[in-house]
Amino acid sequence: MDYELQKFKADFFKALSNPIRIKILEVLSNGEMGVSEIQRVIGNESSTVSQQLKVLRNKNIVVGTKSGNRVIYSLRDPLIIDLLLVARQIFNSHLIGTIQILDRSKD
């Protein structure tokens, strides 16, 4: 595999390595929103939300569109929703495996 592609993937996943950014993406998977709306849903300060949106914007994961005096954010590519769902499935598989190991160790 080409090194540049591997680097792109690594940088992309680094952008996803923050729980607040993941939550923002999950919120935006329901549709576009402004900073104050995102902030209200996830419960973080608007400055924190703005900082994390900047990281996601710089990695072209979300896009901001000016609407009057506010910016409306959306997912650049709806496939990010699938990626987050696959990540959840992987997490669930690991969790189920761990629970099974713990159950077997009780015997």
Coordinates of C-alpha atoms in Angstrom, one line a residue:
M1 CA 0.0 0.0 0.0
D2 CA 1.2 3.5 -0.8
Y3 CA 2.8 5.3 2.2
E4 CA 0.8 8.5 1.4
L5 CA -2.5 6.6 1.7
Q6 CA -1.4 5.1 5.0
K7 CA -0.4 8.5 6.3
F8 CA -3.8 9.9 5.2
K9 CA -5.6 7.1 7.0
A10 CA -3.5 7.7 10.2
D11 CA -4.2 11.4 10.1
F12 CA -7.9 10.7 9.5
F13 CA -8.1 8.4 12.5
K14 CA -6.1 10.9 14.7
A15 CA -8.9 13.4 13.9
L16 CA -11.4 10.8 15.2
S17 CA -9.4 10.1 18.4
N18 CA -11.2 12.5 20.6
P19 CA -14.5 11.6 22.3
I20 CA -16.0 15.0 21.8
R21 CA -15.3 14.9 18.1
I22 CA -16.9 11.5 17.9
K23 CA -20.0 12.8 19.7
I24 CA -20.1 15.8 17.3
L25 CA -20.0 13.4 14.3
E26 CA -22.8 11.3 15.9
V27 CA -24.9 14.4 16.4
L28 CA -24.3 15.6 12.8
S29 CA -25.3 12.2 11.5
N30 CA -28.8 13.3 12.3
G31 CA -28.5 16.4 10.1
E32 CA -26.7 19.7 9.8
M33 CA -26.5 22.1 12.8
G34 CA -24.9 25.3 14.0
V35 CA -22.4 25.4 16.9
S36 CA -24.9 26.5 19.5
E37 CA -27.2 23.6 18.5
I38 CA -24.4 21.1 18.7
Q39 CA -23.2 22.6 22.0
R40 CA -26.7 22.2 23.4
V41 CA -27.0 18.6 22.4
I42 CA -23.6 17.4 23.6
G43 CA -23.4 19.7 26.7
N44 CA -20.0 21.2 26.1
E45 CA -19.1 24.8 26.0
S46 CA -19.3 26.5 22.6
S47 CA -15.6 27.2 22.6
T48 CA -14.8 23.5 23.1
V49 CA -17.2 22.6 20.3
S50 CA -15.7 25.2 18.0
Q51 CA -12.2 24.0 18.7
Q52 CA -13.2 20.4 17.9
L53 CA -15.1 21.4 14.8
K54 CA -12.0 23.2 13.6
V55 CA -10.0 20.0 13.8
L56 CA -12.7 18.1 11.9
R57 CA -13.0 20.9 9.3
N58 CA -9.2 20.9 8.8
K59 CA -9.3 17.2 8.1
N60 CA -12.2 17.6 5.7
I61 CA -14.5 15.5 7.8
V62 CA -17.1 18.2 8.3
V63 CA -17.9 21.2 6.2
G64 CA -19.2 24.6 7.4
T65 CA -21.6 26.6 5.3
K66 CA -22.2 30.3 6.1
S67 CA -25.9 31.1 6.7
G68 CA -26.4 34.7 7.6
N69 CA -24.2 35.3 10.7
R70 CA -23.8 31.7 11.6
V71 CA -22.1 28.6 10.2
I72 CA -24.0 25.4 9.7
Y73 CA -22.0 22.2 9.9
S74 CA -22.6 18.9 8.2
L75 CA -20.7 15.7 7.5
R76 CA -18.6 16.0 4.4
D77 CA -19.2 12.4 3.5
P78 CA -22.2 10.4 4.9
L79 CA -20.0 7.3 4.9
I80 CA -18.6 8.5 8.2
I81 CA -21.9 7.3 9.7
D82 CA -21.1 3.8 8.5
L83 CA -17.6 4.0 9.9
L84 CA -19.0 5.0 13.3
L85 CA -21.5 2.1 13.1
V86 CA -18.7 -0.4 12.3
A87 CA -16.6 1.0 15.1
R88 CA -19.6 0.4 17.5
Q89 CA -19.9 -3.2 16.1
I90 CA -16.2 -3.8 16.7
F91 CA -16.5 -2.5 20.3
N92 CA -19.6 -4.7 20.9
S93 CA -17.8 -7.7 19.6
H94 CA -14.8 -7.1 21.9
L95 CA -17.2 -6.5 24.8
I96 CA -19.1 -9.7 24.2
G97 CA -15.9 -11.6 23.9
T98 CA -14.6 -10.2 27.2
I99 CA -17.9 -11.0 28.9
Q100 CA -17.8 -14.5 27.7
I101 CA -14.2 -14.9 29.0
L102 CA -15.3 -13.5 32.4
D103 CA -18.3 -15.8 32.5
R104 CA -16.1 -18.9 31.7
S105 CA -13.7 -17.8 34.5
K106 CA -16.5 -18.0 37.1
D107 CA -16.7 -21.8 36.7

